[in-house]
Coordinates of C-alpha atoms and ligand atoms in Angstrom, one line a residue:
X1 CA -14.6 -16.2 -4.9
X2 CA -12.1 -13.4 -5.6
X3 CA -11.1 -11.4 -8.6
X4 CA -7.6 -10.3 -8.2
X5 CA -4.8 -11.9 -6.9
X6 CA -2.8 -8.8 -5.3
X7 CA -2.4 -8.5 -1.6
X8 CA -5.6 -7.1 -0.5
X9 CA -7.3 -10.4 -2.6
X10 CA -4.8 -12.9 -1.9
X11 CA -4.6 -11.6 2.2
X12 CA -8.6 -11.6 2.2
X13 CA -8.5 -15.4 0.1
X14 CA -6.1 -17.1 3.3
X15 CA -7.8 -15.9 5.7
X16 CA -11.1 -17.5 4.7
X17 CA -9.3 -20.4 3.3
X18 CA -8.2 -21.2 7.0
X19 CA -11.7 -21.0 8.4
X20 CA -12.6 -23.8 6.0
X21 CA -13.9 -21.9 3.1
X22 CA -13.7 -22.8 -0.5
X23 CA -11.8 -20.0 -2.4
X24 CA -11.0 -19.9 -5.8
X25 CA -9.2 -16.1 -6.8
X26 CA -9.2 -14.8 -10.8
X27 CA -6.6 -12.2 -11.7
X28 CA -6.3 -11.5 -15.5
X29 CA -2.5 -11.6 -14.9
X30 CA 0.1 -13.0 -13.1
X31 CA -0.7 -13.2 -9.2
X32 CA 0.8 -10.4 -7.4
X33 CA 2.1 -9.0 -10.5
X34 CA -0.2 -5.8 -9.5
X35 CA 0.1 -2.7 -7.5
X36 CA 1.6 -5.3 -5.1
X37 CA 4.4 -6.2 -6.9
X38 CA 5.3 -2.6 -8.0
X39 CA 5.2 -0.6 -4.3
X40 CA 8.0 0.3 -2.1
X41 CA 6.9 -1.8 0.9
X42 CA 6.8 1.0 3.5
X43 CA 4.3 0.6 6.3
X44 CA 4.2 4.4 7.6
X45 CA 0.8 4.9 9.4
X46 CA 2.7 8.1 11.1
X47 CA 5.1 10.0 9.2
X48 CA 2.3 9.5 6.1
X49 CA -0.4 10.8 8.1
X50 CA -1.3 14.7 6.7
X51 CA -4.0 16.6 8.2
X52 CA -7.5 15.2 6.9
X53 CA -6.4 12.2 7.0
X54 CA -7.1 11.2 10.9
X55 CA -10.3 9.0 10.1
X56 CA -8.2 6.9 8.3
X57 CA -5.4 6.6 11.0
X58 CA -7.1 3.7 13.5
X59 CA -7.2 1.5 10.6
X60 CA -3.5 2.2 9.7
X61 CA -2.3 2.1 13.6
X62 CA -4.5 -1.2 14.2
X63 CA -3.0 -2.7 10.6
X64 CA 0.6 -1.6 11.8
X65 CA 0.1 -3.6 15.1
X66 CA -0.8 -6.5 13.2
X67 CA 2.3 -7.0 10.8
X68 CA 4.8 -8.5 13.1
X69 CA 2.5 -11.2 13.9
X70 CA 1.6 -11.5 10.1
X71 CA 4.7 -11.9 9.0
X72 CA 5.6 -14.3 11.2
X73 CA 2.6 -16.5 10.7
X74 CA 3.1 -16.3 6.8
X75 CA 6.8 -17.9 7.6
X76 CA 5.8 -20.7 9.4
X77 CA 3.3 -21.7 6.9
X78 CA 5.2 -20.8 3.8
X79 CA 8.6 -20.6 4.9
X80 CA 9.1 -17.4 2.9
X81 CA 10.2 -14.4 4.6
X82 CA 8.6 -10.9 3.6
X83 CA 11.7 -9.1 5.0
X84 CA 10.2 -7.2 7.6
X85 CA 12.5 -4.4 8.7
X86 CA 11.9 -2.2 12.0
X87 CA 14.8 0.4 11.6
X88 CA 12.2 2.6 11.3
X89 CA 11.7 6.2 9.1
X90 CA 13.7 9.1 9.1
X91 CA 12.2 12.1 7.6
X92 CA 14.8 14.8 6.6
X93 CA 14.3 18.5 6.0
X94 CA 17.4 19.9 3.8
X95 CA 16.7 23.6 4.3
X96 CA 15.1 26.0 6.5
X97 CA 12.0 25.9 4.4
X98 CA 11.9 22.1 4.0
X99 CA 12.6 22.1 8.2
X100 CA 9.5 24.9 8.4
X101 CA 7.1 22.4 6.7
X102 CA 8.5 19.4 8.6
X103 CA 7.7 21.1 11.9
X104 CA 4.4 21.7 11.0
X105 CA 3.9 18.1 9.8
X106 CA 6.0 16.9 13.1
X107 CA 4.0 19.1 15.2
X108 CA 0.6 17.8 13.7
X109 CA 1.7 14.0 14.0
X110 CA 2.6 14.7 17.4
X111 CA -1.3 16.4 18.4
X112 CA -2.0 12.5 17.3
X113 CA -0.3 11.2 19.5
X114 CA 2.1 9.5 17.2
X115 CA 5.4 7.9 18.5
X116 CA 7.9 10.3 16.9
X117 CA 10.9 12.5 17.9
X118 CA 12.6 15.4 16.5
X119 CA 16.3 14.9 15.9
X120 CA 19.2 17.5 14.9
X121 CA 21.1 17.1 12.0
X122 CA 24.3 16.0 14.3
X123 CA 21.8 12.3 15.3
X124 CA 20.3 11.8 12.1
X125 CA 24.3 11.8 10.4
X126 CA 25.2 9.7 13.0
X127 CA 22.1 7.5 12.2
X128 CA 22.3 7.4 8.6
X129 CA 26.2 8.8 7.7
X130 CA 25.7 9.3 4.1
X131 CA 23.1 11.8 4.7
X132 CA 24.7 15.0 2.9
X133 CA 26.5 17.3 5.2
X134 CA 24.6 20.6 6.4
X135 CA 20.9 18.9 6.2
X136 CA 18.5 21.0 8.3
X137 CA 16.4 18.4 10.7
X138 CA 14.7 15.4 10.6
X139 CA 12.3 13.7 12.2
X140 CA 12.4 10.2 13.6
X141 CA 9.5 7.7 13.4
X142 CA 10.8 4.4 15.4
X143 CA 7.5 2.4 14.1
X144 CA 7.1 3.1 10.5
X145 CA 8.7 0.1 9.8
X146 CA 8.9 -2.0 6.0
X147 CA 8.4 -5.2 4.3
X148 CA 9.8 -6.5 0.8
X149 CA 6.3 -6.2 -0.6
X150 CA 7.4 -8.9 -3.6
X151 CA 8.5 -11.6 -1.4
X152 CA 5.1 -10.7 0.7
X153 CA 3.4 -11.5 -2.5
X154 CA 5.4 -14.6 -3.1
X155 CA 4.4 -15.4 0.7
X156 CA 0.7 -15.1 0.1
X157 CA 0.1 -16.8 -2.7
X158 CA 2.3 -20.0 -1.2
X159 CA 0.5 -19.9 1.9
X160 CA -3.4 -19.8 -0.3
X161 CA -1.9 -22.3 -2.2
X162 CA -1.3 -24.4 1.2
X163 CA -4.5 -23.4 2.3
X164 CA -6.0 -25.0 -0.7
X165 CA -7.0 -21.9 -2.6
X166 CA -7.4 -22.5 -6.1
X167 CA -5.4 -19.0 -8.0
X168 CA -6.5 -18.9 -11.2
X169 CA -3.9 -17.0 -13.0
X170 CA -4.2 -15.6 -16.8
X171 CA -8.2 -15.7 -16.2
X172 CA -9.5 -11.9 -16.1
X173 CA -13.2 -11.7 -15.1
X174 CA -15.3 -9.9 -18.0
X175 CA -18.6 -9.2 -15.4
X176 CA -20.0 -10.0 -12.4
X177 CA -23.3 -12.5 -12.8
X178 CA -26.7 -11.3 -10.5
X179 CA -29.9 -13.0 -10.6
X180 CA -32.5 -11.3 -8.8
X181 CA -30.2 -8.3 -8.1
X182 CA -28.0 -11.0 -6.1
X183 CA -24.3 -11.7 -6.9
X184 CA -24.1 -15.1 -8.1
X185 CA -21.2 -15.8 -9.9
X186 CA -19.0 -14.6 -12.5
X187 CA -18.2 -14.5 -16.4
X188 CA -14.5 -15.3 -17.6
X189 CA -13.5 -16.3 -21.5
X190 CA -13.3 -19.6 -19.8
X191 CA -17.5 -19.4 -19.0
X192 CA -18.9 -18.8 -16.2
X193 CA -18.7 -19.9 -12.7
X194 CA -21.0 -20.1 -9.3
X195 CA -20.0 -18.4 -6.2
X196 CA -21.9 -17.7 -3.0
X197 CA -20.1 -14.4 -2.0
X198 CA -17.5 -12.4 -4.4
X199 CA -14.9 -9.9 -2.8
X200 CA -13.9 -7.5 -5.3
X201 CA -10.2 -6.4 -4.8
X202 CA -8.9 -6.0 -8.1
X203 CA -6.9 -2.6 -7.1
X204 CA -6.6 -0.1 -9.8
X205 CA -9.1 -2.1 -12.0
X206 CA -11.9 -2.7 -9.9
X207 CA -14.7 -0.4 -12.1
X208 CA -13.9 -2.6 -14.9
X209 CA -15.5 -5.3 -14.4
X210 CA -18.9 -5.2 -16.2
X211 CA -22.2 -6.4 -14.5
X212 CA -22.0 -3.8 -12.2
X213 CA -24.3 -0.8 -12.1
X214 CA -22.6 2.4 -11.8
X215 CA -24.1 3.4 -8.4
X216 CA -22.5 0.3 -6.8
X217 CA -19.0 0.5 -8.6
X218 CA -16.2 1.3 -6.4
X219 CA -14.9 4.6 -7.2
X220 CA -11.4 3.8 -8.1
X221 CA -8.8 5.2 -10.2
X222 CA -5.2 4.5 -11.1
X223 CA -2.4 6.4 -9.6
X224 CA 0.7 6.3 -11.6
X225 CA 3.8 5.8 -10.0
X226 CA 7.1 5.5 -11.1
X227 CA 9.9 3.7 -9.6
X228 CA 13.7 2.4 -9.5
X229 CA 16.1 0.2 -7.4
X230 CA 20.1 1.7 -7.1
X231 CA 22.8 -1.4 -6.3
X232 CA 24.3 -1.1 -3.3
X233 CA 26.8 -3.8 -1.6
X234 CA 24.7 -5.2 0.2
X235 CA 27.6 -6.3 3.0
X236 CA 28.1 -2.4 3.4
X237 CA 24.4 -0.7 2.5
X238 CA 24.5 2.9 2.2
X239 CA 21.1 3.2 4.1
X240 CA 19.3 1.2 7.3
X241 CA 16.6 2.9 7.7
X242 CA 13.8 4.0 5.4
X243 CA 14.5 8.1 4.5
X244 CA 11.8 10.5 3.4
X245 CA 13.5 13.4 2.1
X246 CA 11.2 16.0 0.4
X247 CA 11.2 14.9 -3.2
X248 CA 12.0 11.2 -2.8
X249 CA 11.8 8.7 -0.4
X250 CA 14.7 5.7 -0.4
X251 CA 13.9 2.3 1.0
X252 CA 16.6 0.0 1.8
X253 CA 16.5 -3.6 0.8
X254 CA 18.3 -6.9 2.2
X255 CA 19.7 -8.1 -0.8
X256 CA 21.3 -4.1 -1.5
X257 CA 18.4 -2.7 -3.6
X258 CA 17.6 0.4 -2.9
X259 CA 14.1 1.6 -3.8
X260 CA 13.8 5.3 -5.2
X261 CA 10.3 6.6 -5.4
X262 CA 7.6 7.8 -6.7
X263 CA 6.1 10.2 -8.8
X264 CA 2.2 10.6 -8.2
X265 CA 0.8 11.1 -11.7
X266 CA -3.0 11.5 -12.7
X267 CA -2.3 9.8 -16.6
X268 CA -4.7 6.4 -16.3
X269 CA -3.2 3.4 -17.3
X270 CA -0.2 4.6 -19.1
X271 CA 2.9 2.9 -18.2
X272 CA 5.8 5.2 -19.9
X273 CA 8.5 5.5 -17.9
X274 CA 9.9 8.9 -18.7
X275 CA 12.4 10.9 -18.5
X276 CA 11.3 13.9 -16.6
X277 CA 9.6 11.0 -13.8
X278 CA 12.9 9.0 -13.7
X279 CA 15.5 12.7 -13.6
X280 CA 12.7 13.9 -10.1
X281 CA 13.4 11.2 -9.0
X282 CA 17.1 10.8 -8.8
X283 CA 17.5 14.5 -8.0
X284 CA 15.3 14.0 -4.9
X285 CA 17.9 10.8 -3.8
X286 CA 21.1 12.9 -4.9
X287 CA 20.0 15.9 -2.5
X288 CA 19.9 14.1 0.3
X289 CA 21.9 11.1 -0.5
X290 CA 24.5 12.4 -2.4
X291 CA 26.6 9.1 -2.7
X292 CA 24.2 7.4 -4.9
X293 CA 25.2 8.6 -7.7
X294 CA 27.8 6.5 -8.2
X295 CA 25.2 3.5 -7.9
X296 CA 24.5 1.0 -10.8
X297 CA 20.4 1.5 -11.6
X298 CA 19.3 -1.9 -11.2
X299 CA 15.5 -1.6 -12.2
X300 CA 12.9 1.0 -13.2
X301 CA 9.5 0.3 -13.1
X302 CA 5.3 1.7 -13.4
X303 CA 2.7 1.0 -11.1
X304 CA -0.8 1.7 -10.5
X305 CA -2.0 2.3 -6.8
X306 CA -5.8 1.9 -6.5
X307 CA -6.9 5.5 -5.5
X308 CA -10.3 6.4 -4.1
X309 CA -12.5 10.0 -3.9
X310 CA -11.0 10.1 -0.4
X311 CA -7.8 8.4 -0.6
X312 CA -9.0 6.2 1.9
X313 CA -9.8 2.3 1.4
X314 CA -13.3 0.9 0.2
X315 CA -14.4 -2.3 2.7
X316 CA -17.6 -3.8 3.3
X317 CA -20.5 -4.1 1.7
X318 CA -20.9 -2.5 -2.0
X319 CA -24.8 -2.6 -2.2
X320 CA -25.3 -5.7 -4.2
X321 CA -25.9 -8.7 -1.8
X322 CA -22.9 -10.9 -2.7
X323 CA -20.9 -8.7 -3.2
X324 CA -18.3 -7.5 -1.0
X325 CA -15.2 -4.7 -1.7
X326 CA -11.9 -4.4 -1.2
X327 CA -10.1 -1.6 -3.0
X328 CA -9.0 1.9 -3.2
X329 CA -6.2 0.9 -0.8
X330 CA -4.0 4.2 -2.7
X331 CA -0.4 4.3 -1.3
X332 CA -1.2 2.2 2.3
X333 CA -2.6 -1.1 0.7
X334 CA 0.7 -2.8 2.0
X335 CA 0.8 -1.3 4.7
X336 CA -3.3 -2.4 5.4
X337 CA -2.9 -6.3 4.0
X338 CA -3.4 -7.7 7.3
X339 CA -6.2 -5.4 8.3
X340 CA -8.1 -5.6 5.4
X341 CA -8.0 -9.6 5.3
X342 CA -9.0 -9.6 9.0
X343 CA -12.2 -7.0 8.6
X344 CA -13.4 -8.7 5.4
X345 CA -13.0 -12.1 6.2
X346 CA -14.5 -11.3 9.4
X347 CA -17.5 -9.6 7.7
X348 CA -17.4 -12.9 5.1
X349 CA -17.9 -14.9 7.7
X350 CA -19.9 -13.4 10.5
X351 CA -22.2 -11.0 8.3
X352 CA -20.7 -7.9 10.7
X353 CA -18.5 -5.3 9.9
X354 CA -15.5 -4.3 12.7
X355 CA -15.8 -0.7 14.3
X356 CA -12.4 -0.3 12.8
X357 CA -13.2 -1.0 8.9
X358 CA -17.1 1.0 9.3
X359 CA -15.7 4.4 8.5
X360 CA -14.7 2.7 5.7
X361 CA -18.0 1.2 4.1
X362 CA -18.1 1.6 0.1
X363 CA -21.7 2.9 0.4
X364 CA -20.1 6.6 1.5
X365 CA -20.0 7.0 -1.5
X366 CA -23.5 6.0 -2.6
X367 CA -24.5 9.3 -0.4
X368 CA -26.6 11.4 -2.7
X369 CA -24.4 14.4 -3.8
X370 CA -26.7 17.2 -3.0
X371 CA -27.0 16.2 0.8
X372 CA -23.4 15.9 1.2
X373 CA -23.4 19.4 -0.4
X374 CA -25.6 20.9 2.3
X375 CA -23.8 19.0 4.7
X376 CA -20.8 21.3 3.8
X377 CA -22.8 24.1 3.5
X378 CA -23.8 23.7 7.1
Ligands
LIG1 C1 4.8 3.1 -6.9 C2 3.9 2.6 -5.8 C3 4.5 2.6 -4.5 C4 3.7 2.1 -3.4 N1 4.3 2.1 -2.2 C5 3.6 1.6 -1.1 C6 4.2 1.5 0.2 O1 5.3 1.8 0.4 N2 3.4 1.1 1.2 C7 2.1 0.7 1.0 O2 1.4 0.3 2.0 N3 1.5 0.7 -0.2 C8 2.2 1.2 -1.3 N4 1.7 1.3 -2.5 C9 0.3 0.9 -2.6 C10 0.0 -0.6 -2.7 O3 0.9 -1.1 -3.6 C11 -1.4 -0.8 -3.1 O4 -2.3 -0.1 -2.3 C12 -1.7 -2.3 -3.0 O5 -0.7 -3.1 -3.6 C13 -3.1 -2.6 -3.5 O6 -3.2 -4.0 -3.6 P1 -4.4 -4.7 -4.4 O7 -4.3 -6.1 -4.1 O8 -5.7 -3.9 -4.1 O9 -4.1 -4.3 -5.9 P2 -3.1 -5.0 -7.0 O10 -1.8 -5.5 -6.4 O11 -3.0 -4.1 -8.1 O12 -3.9 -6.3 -7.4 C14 -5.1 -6.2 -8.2 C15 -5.1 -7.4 -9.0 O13 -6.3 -7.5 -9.7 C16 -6.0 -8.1 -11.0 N5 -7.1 -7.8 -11.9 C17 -7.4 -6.6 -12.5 N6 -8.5 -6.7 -13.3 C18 -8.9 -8.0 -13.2 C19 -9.9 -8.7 -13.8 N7 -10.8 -8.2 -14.7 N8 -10.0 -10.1 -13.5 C20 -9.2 -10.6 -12.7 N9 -8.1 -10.0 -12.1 C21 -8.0 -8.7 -12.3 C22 -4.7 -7.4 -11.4 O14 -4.1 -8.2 -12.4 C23 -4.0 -7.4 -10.1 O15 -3.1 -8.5 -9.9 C24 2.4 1.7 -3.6 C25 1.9 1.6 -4.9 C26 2.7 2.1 -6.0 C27 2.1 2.0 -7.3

């Protein structure tokens, strides 16, 4: 059993649904309608990578070599296609300070051993023409690639469905039952319901579901960010590749959306869109792309991306025997789908977690403070 029917739940839900298991998934909502539905589709494991971030960077590499493949499986069994993209990222400095802190970023990327290359202003116009005139470098990542997260949602939930997965939509789970400190089950409005095993991926939301003691809930907070689409033609797109400029990033749809995103705001669950969110923003796009402003806004919207203490995904075992995580995915969870339904289904199913998700166990964070205090003392 599952509770939440975003990506990470719904990826995690076909996966054992193929290797014969009976799944049912609960999300309180609409399926996908999460986190999911609200991100900008970008699968970056380099260009996002900032130092302190390298234990996190196997999983995103190994998750990145995965998507082709996923996305073609989810066609053939769903006929939907999640739009995957492989322009690639170009990350543009407008000034001599902006090109400063890109070389420092470029340079650092590099000592990774990440695929990417340094291009003058003269190649990245040529690339991407409606790049404003006098920009001061950019950097070129040729595998930071996209999807249309919303028609990967779409995807996922056909293909459970086809698996036989029974989604359960407009059915939140209230707590998690235990008997003899043992996951058992769970309790809806609708009663309650036996499971063997219950993955817990219900992103931003995940602490609150009751029945869980504190020690073993996921540390998990909501992220606000806010978004909006610009019309372009799509016969004659303004942008092929994804562009990070330094206040905004701009990812190009198929059918001539263009995503503008996203504020990072600490404010819980609130989902105002506002004013000073939406005018950052469109600044950030105009600087570097000053042509959109002649653009029809075709959408605004809020999410919530699932952040954890480290920024860095919760996978494995939580601590409570039948109960398994999957959250805290932040700003990569569509980026890690096909990881993280690989490593926990795996882990469902053969009781061992991969090398790859172990750094990545929930119960790092169950270490008791004061040693990890002396630890950093040391
Ligand atoms: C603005 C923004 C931009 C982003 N851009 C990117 C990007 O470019 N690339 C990338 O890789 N990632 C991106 N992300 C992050 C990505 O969207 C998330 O990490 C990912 O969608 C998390 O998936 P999830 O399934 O864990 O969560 P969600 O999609 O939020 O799904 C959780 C589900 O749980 C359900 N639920 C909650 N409580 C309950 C309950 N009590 N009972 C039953 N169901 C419940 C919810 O209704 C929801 O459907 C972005 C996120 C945001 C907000």
């Amino acid at each position: 059993m599952v509770i939440g029917a975003g990506v990470i739940g719904l990826g995690i839900a076909w996966r054992l649904a193929q290797a014969g298991c009976r799944v049912d998934v609960y999300d309180k909502g609409e399926a996908g309608r999460g986190a999911s539905w609200a991100a900008a589709g970008m699968l970056a494991a380099a260009v996002e990578t900032e130092p302190g971030e390298e234990p996190l960077l196997p999983l995103t590499l190994e998750s990145q070599r995965l998507w082709p493949e996923f996305a073609r499986e989810l066609l053939a069994a769903t006929g939907i296609s999640v739009e995957y993209r492989d322009e690639g990222t170009l990350v543009v400095a407008l000034n001599r300070d902006d090109a400063e802190t890109l070389r420092h970023s470029f340079d650092f990327q590099k000592s990774l051993g990440l695929d990417i290359e340094w291009l003058n202003a003269a190649e990245a116009r040529r690339r991407e023409p409606h790049l404003k005139p006098g920009i001061a470098a950019t950097v070129f990542s040729r595998n930071d690639h996209q999807v249309e997260n919303r028609a990967l949602a779409r995807a996922l939930i056909a293909a459970c469905r086809g698996a036989g997965v029974n989604i359960r939509e407009h059915c939140a789970v209230a707590e998690l039952v235990t008997a003899g400190g043992r996951a058992c089950g769970i309790e809806t409005a609708q009663g309650r319901e036996d499971a063997e095993i219950v993955v817990l991926a219900a992103g931003a939301w995940s602490r609150e579901i009751g029945g869980i003691p504190a020690a073993h809930q996921p540390p998990v907070r909501p992220i606000k960010g806010q978004m909006l689409a610009v019309q372009m033609d799509p016969k004659s797109p303004l942008l092929r590749h994804v562009v990070w400029l330094p206040r905004a990033y701009l990812v190009p749809r198929n059918d001539g959306r263009l995503i503008i995103g996203a504020t990072v705001e600490e404010r819980g669950f609130d989902t105002s869109l506002t004013a000073g969110g939406m005018l950052a923003l469109i600044e950030g796009a105009w600087r570097g792309v000053p042509t959109i402003e002649e653009l029809p806004i075709a959408e605004t919207w809020v999410g919530f991306r699932p952040g954890s203490r480290d920024d860095a995904p919760m996978l494995g075992p939580s601590g409570i025997e039948g109960l398994v995580v999957a959250t805290g995915h932040h700003r990569n969870g569509i980026l890690l789908t096909p990881v993280s339904a690989a490593v926990i289904s795996d882990y469902i199913l053969r009781g061992k977690l991969s090398d790859t998700a172990k750094p990545f166990a929930p119960q790092r964070f169950s270490q008791p403070r004061s040693a990890s205090l002396v630890e950093a003392a040391k």
